[in-house]
Short mmCIF file of C-alpha atoms in Angstrom, two decimals:
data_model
loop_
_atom_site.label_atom_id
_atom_site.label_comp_id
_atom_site.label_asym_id
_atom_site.label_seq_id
_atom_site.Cartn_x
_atom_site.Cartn_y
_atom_site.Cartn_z
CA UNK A 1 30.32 1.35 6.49
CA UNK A 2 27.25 2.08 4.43
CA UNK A 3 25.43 -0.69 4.71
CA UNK A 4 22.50 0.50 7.15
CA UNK A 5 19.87 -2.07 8.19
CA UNK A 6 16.58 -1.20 10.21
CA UNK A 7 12.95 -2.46 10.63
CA UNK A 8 12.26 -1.08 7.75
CA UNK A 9 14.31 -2.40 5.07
CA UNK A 10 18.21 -2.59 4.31
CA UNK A 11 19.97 0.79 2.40
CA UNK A 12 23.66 1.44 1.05
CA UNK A 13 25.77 2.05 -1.60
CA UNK A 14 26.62 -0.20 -4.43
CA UNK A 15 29.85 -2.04 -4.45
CA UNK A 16 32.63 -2.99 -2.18
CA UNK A 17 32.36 -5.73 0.31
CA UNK A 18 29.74 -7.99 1.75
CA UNK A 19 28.71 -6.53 4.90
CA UNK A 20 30.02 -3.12 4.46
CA UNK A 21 27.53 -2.05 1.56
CA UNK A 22 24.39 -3.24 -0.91
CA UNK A 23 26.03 -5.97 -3.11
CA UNK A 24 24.77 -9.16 -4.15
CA UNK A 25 24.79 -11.10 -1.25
CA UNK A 26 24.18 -9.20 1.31
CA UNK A 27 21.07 -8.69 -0.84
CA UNK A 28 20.25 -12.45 -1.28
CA UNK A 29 20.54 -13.04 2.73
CA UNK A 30 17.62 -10.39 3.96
CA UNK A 31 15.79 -11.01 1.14
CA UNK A 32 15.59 -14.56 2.37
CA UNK A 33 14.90 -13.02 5.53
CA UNK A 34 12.08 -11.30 4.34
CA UNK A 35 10.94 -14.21 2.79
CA UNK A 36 11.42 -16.60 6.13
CA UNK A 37 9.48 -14.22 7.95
CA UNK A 38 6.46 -13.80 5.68
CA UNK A 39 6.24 -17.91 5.62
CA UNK A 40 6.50 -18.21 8.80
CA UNK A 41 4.16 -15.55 9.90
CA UNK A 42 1.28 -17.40 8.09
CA UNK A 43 -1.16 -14.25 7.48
CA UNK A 44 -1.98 -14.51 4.34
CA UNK A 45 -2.30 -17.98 1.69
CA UNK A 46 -0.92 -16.20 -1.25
CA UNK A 47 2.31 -17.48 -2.25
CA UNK A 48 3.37 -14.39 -4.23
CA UNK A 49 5.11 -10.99 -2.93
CA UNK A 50 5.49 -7.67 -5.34
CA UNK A 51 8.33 -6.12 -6.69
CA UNK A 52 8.64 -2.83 -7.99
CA UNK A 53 11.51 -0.48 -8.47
CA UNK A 54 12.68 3.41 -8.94
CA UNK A 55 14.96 3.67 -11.99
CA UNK A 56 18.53 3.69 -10.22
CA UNK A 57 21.35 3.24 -12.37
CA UNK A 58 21.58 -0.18 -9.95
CA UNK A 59 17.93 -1.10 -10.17
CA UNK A 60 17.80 -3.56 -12.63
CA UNK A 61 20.96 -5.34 -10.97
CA UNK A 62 19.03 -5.42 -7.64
CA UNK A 63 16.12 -6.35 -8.99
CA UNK A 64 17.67 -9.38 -10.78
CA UNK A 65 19.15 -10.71 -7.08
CA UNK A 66 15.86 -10.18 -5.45
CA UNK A 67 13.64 -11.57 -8.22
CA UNK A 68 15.61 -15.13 -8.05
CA UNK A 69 16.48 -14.77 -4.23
CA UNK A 70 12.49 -15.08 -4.11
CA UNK A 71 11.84 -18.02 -6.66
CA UNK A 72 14.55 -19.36 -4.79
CA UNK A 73 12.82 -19.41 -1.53
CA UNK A 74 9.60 -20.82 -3.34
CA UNK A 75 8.18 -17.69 -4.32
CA UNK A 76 6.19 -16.60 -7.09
CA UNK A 77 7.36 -13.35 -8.31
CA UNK A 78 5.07 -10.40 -9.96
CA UNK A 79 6.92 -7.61 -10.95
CA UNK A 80 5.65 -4.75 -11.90
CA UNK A 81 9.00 -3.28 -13.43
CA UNK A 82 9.69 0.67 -12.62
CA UNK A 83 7.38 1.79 -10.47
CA UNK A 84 6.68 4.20 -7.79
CA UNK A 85 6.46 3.66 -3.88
CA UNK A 86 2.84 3.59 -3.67
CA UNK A 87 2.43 2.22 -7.17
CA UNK A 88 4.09 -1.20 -5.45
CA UNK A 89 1.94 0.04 -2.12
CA UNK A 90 -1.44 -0.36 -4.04
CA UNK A 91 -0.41 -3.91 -6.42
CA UNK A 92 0.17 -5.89 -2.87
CA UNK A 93 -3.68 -4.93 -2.15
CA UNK A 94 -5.13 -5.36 -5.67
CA UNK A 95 -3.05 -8.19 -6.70
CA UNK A 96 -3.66 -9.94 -3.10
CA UNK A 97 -0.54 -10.78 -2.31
CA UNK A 98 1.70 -12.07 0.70
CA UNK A 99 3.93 -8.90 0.64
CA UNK A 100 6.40 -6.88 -1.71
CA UNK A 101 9.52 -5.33 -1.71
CA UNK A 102 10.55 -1.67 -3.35
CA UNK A 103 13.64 -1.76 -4.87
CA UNK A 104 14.72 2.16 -4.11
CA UNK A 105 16.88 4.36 -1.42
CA UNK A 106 13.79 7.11 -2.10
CA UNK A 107 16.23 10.64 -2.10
CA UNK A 108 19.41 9.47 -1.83
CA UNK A 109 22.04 9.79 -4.17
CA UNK A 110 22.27 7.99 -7.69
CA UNK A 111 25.24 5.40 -5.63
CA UNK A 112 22.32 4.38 -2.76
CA UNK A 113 19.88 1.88 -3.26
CA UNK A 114 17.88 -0.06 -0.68
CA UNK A 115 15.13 -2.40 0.05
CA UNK A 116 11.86 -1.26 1.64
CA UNK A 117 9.57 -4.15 2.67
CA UNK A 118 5.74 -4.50 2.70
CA UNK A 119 3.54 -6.92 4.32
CA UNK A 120 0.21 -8.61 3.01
CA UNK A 121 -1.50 -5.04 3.37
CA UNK A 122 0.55 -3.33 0.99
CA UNK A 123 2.10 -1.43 4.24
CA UNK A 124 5.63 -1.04 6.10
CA UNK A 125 6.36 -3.61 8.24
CA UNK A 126 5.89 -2.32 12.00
CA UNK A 127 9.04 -2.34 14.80
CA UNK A 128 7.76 -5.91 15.53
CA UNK A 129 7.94 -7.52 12.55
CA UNK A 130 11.21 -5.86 11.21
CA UNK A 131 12.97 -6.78 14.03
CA UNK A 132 12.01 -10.61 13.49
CA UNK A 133 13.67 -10.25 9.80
CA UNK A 134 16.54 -8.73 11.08
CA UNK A 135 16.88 -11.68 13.95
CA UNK A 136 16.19 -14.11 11.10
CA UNK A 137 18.95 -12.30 8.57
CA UNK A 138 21.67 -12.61 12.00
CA UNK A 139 21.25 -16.16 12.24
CA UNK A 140 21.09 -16.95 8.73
CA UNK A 141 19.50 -20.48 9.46
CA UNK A 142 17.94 -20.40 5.85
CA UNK A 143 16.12 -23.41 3.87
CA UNK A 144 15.71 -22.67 -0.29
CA UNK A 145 13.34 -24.72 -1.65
CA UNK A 146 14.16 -27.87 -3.63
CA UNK A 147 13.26 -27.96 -7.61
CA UNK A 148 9.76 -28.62 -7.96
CA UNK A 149 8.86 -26.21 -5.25
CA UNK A 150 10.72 -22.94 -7.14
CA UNK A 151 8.22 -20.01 -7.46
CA UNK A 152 7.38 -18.47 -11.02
CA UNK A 153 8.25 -15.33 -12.23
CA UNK A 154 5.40 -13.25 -13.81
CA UNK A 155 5.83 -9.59 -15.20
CA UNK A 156 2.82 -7.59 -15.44
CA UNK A 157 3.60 -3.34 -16.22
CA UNK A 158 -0.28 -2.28 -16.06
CA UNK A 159 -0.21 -0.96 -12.40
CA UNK A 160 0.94 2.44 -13.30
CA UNK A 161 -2.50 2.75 -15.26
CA UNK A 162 -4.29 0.90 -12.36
CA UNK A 163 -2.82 2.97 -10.23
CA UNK A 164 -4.02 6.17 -11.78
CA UNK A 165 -7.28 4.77 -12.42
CA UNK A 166 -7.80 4.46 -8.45
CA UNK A 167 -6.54 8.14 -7.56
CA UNK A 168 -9.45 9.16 -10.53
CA UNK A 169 -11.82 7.23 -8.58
CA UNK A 170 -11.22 9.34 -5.58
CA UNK A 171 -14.36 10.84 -4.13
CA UNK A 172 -12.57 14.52 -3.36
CA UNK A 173 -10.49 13.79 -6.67
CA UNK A 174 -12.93 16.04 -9.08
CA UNK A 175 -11.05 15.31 -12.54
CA UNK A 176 -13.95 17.70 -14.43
CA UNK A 177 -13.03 21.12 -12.40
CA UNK A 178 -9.65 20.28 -12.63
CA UNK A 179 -10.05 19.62 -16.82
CA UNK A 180 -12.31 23.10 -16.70
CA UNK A 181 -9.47 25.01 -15.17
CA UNK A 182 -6.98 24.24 -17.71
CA UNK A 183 -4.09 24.59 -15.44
CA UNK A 184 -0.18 24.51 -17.18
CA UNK A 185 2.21 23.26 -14.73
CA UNK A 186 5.91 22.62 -14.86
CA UNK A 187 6.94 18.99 -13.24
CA UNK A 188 10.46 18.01 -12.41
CA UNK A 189 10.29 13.91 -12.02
CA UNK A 190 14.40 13.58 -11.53
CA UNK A 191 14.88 11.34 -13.91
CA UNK A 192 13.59 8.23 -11.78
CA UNK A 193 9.83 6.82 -12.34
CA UNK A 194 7.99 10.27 -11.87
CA UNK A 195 8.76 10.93 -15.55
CA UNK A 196 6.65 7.46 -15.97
CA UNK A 197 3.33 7.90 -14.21
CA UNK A 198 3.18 11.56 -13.53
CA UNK A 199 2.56 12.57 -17.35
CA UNK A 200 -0.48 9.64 -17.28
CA UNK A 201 -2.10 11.26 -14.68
CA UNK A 202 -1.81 14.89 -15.62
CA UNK A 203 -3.01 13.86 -19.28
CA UNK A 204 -6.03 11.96 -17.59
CA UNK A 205 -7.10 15.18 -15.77
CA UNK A 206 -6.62 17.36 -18.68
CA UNK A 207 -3.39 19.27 -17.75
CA UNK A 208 -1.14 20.70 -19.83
CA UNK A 209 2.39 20.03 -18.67
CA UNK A 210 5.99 20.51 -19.31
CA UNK A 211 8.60 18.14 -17.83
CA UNK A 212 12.03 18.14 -16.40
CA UNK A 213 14.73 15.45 -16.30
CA UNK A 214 11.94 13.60 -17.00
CA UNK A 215 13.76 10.17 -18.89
CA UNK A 216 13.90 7.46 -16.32
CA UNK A 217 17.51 6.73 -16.38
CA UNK A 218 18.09 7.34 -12.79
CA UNK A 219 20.93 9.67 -13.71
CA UNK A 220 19.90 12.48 -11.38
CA UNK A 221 20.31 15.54 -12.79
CA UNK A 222 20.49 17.36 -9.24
CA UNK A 223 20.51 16.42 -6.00
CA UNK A 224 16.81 14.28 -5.90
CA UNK A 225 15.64 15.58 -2.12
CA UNK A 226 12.89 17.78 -3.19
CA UNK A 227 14.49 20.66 -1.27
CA UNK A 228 14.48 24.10 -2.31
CA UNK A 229 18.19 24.65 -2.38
CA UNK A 230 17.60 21.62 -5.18
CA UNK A 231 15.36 23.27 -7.15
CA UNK A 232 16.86 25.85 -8.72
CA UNK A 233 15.67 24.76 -12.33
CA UNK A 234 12.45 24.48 -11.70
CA UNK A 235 12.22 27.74 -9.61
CA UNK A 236 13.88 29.77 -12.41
CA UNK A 237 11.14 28.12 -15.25
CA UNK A 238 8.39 29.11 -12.89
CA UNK A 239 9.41 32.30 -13.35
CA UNK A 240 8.67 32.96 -16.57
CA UNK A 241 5.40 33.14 -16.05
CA UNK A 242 4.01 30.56 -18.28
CA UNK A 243 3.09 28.10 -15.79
CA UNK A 244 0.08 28.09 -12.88
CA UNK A 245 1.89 25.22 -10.81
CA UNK A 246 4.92 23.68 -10.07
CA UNK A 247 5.44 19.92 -9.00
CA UNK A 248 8.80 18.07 -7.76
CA UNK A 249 8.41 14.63 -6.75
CA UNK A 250 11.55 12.31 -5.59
CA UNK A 251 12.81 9.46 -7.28
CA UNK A 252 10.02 6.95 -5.74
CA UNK A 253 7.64 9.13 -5.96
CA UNK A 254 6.02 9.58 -2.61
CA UNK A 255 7.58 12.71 -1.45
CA UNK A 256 5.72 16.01 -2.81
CA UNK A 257 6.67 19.45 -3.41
CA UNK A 258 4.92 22.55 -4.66
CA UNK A 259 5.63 25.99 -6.08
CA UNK A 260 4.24 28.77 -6.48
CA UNK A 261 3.45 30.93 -10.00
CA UNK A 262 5.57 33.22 -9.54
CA UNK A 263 8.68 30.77 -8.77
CA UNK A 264 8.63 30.68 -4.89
CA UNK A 265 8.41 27.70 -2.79
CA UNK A 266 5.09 26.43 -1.25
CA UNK A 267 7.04 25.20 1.56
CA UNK A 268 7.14 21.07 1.91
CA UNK A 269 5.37 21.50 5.56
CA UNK A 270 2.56 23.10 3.28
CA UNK A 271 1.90 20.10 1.19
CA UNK A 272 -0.09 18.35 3.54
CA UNK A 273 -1.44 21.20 5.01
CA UNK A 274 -3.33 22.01 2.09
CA UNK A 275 -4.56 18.65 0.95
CA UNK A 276 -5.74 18.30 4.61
CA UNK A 277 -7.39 21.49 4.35
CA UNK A 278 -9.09 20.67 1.62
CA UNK A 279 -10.45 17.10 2.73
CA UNK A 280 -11.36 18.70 6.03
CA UNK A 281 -13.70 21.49 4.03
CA UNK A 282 -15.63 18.28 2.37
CA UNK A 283 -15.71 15.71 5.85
CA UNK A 284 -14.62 16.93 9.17
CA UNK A 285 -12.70 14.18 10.62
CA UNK A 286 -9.31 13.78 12.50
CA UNK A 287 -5.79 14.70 11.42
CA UNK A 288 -2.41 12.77 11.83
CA UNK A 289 1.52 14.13 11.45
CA UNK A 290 4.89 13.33 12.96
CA UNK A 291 6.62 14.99 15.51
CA UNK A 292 8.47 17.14 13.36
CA UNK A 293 6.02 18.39 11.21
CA UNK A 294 4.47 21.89 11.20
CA UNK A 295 2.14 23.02 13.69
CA UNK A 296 -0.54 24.32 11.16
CA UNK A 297 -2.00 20.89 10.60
CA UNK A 298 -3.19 21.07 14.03
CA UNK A 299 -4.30 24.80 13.52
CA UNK A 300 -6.28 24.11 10.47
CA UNK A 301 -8.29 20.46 12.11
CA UNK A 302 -9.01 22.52 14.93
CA UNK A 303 -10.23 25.00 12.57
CA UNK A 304 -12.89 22.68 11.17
CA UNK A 305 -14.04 20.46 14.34
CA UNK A 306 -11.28 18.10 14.23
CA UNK A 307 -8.45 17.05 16.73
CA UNK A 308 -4.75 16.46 15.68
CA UNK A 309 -2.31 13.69 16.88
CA UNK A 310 1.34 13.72 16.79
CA UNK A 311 3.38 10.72 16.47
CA UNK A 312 6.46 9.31 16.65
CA UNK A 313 8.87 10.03 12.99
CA UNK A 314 8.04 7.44 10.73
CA UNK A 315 5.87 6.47 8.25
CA UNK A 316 4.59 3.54 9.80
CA UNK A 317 4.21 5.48 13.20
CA UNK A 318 2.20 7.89 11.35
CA UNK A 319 -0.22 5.08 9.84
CA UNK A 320 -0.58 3.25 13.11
CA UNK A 321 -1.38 6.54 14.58
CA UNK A 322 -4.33 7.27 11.68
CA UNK A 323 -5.79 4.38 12.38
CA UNK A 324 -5.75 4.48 16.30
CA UNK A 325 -7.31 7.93 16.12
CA UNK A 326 -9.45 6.87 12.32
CA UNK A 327 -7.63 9.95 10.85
CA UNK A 328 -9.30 10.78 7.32
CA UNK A 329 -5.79 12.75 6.38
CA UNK A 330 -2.32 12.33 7.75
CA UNK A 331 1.16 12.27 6.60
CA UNK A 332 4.47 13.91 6.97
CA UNK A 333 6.04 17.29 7.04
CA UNK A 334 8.24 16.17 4.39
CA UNK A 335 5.77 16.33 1.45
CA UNK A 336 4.22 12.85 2.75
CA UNK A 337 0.62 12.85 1.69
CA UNK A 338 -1.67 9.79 3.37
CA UNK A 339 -4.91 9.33 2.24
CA UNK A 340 -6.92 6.33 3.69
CA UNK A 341 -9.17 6.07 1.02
CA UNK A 342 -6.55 5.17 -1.19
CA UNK A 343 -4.41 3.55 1.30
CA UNK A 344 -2.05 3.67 4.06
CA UNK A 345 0.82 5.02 2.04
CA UNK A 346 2.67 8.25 0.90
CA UNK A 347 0.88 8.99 -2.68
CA UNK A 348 2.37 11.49 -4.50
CA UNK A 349 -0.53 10.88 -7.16
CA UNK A 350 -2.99 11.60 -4.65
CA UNK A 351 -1.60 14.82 -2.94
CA UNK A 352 -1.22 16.19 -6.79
CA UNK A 353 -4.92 15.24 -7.26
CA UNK A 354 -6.45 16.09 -4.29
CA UNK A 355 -4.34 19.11 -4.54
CA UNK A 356 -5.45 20.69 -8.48
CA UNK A 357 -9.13 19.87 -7.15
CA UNK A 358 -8.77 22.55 -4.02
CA UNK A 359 -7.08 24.60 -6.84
CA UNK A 360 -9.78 24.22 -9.34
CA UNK A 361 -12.73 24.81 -6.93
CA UNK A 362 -10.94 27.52 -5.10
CA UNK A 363 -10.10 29.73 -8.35
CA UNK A 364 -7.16 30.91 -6.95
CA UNK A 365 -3.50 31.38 -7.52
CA UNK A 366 -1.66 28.81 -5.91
CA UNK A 367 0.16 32.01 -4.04
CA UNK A 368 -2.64 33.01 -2.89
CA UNK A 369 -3.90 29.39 -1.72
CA UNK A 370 -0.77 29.32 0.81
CA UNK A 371 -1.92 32.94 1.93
CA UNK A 372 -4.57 31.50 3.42
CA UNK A 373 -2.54 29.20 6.29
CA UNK A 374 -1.13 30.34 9.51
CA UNK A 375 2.67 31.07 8.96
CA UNK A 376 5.23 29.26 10.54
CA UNK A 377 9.29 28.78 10.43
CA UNK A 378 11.07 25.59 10.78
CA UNK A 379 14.62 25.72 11.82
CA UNK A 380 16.41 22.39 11.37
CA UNK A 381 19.51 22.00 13.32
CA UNK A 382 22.18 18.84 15.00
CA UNK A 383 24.11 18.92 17.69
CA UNK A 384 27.81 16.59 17.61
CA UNK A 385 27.94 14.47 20.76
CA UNK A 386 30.54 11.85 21.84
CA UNK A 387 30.26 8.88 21.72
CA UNK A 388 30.44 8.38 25.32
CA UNK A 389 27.52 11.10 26.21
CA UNK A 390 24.75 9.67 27.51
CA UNK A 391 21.49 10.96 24.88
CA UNK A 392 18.89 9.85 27.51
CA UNK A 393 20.23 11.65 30.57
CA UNK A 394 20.50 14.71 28.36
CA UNK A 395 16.91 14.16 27.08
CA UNK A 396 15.67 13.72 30.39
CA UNK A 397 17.55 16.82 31.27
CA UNK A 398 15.58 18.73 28.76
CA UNK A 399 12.01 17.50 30.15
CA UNK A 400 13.02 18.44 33.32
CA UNK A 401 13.85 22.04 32.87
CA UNK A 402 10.77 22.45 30.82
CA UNK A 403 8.67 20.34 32.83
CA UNK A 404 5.68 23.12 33.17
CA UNK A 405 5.23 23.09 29.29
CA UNK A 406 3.64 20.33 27.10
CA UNK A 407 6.29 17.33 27.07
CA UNK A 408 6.13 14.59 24.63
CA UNK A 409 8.53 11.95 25.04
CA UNK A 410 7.30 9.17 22.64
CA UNK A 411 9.96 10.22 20.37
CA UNK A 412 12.78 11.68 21.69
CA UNK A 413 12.02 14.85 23.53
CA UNK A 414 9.42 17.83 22.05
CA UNK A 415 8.77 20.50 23.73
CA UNK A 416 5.66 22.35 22.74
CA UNK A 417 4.54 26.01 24.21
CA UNK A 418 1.77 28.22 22.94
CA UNK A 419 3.32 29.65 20.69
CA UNK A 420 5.82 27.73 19.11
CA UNK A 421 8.17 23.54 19.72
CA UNK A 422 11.45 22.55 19.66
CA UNK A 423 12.23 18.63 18.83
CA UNK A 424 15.07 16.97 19.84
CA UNK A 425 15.79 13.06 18.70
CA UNK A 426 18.71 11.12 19.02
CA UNK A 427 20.16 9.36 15.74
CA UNK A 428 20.21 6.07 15.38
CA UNK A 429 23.05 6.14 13.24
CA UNK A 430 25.57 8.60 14.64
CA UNK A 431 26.47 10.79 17.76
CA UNK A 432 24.27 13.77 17.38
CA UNK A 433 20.69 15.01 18.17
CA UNK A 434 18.64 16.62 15.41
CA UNK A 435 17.15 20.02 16.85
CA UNK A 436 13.82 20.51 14.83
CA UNK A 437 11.97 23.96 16.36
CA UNK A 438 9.10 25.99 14.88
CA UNK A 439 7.90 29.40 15.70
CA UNK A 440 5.85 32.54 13.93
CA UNK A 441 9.42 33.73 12.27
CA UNK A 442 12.77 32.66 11.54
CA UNK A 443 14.93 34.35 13.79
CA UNK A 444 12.56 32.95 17.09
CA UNK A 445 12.50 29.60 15.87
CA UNK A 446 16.22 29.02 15.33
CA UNK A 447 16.56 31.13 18.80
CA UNK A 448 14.40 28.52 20.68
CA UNK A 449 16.92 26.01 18.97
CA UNK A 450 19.95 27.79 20.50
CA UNK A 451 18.66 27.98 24.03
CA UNK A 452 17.92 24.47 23.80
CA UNK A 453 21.32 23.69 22.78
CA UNK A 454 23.53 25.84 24.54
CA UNK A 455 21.77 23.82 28.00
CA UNK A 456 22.87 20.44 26.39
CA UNK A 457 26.37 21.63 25.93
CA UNK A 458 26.32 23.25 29.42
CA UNK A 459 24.93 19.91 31.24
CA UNK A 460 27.56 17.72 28.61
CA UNK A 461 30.67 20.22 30.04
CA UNK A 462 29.21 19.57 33.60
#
């Protein structure tokens, strides 16, 4: 089966049969869902949701289902056509509307697509609220409305420009140091809708730039997780020498990658590192990352007067965290930049901005620019379970024997000491338990991992 529904949205690969993947009407039934829900929840008086998609081979298929599944349920439709994540993100606020829905599966493979669904605020709907859409989608006790009530369909393509125009209006974003330093930089947009709106807002800060798979045809010309066993191509063009920057965005365009002059990675951890770093150096204030994420966002808050959170894996955990805690920076260790200022989304846009601006300022190479944070290793492992262990006894089992470190349990199990954490979460989709750890090097990180796993497999044998 790969048809995988969650709070967040619905994901799968196209073709085969209803209820096994994302086809037609499996499509039309959460969509109505969705649409039941954000009726019934009565927050907001517009009577129009957003829809915006990644180019995907099968975008323009979903976006025909969802497009009349909404005028269908009384709707009035604004698409914005291909779009980014936080493109769609930003035309729920501006536009005012109920809620919107982004047609993309984000790094998956050209055969996934998905759903991800917004509410009135342009955000992720919370565990709450996607839980009530996926009760409504079980029952399937739906009511379309009758002829004269049928939404409109409007198309409107100018949110790409809008949405530049708001990361320019940015008060870190300083577009005349970053025209002054007439950086050259080397983007790979994986031919999705990075090859759109990343050349608009390099040419509005006066960057030079040379793309990669940059037609939007949703033909991927690699593997689109902006990982640096990926990135090969890139990597080798940065080596020639002619560039100051490299920048990899996935196909939605809220995932953000870095590298260095001379061909190296950044390191995705380091993305939000250094556009925190930068924000905190103009407004101390308080940081926000998951879990899983590196431990030098705490180390560089702390640095300038601020105090880090951790919280649960998850975009919207993260946001709800930032605005417990009225974070001024947050995000993921994924290449996740969240901005508040902008809004309570992965941007892309804005990490690339805010990031050329610490450039710019700083005069430096962007080698030496990671130089300056502390260095740390994440190893990423997963350990195969049966299906008849019990994850939460073994969890539990890990808190106990490290019950005189720092235990956080809102997420699985982490297990922080003073010098380095090991993660362990339970999938929600198969037997295992991903093993995140982090330490000073290599070797001690993905030795904490071991010890961690070889007691699982003892207490699972016993």
């Amino acid at each position: 089966m790969t048809l995988i529904k969650s709070i967040s949205g619905i994901r799968g690969t196209i073709g085969g049969q209803p209820g096994d993947t994302l086809n037609p009407l499996d499509i039309v039934k959460f969509v109505t869902a969705y649409a039941t829900y954000i009726r019934h929840s009565g927050k907001t008086k517009s009577n129009q949701i957003v829809v915006g998609r990644d180019a995907r081979i099968s975008g323009e298929m979903v976006r025909s289902v969802v497009c009349g599944t909404l005028i269908g349920c009384g709707y009035d439709v604004l698409d914005i056509g291909l779009a980014s994540t936080p493109t769609t993100e930003l035309a729920v606020i501006i536009s005012k509307s109920a809620g919107g829905i982004i047609i993309t599966a984000s790094h998956n493979p050209r055969q996934w697509n998905a759903l991800k669904l917004l509410n009135e605020e342009g955000e992720f709907l919370n565990k709450e609220a996607g839980n009530e859409v996926l009760d409504i989608a079980m029952k399937e006790n739906f009511c379309y409305a009758e002829v004269d009530s049928l939404g409109h369909y409007i198309q409107d393509n100018t949110y790409n420009q809008k949405h530049i125009q708001s990361v320019l209006d940015l008060r870190l974003v300083d577009v005349e140091a970053i025209k002054k330093a007439k950086f050259r930089v080397c983007v790979d947009t994986i031919n999705s809708v990075g090859g759109l709106i990343l050349p608009e807002l390099l040419s509005s800060l006066g960057v030079e730039y040379d793309v990669l798979n940059g037609e939007a045809n949703g033909d991927f010309a690699h593997n689109p997780e902006p990982l640096e066993k990926n990135l090969g191509g890139i990597m080798e063009r940065m080596r020639s020498g002619c560039f100051d920057l490299g920048i990899v965005v996935d196909p939605d365009v809220d995932r953000l990658a870095f590298i260095c002059e001379d061909g190296k990675m950044f390191g995705e951890e380091y993305t939000l590192v250094s556009v925190a770093d930068y924000v905190l150096n103009n407004e101390v204030g308080n940081t926000v990352s998951n879990l899983s994420s590196t431990r030098a966002l705490r180390d560089v808050t702390e640095r300038y007067g601020g105090t880090y959170s951790a919280a649960a894996v998850g975009e919207v955990n993260v946001t709800t965290k930032m605005k417990e805690v009225n974070a001024i920076i947050g995000g993921e260790g994924n290449g996740g930049v969240i901005y508040p200022e902008s809004h309570y989304g992965r941007d892309a846009l804005v990490g690339i901005a805010l990031f050329l601006s610490s450039l710019a300022k700083k005069g430096c190479k962007v080698s030496e620019l990671r130089a300056t944070f502390p260095n740390y290793y994440i190893a990423k492992n997963r350990m195969d379970l049966t299906p008849s262990t019990d994850v939460d006894a073994l969890l539990e089992m890990v808190k106990e024997m490290y019950s005189d470190e720092q235990v956080n349990d809102i997420d699985g199990v982490k297990i922080d000491f003073p010098d380095k954490w090991v993660h362990l979460r339970k999938s929600n989709t198969e037997p295992i338990i991903r093993i995140y750890s982090e330490a000073a090097t290599e070797e001690a990180a993905d030795a904490l991992a071991k010890e961690v796993m070889k007691a699982c497999r003892f207490q699972i044998k016993n």
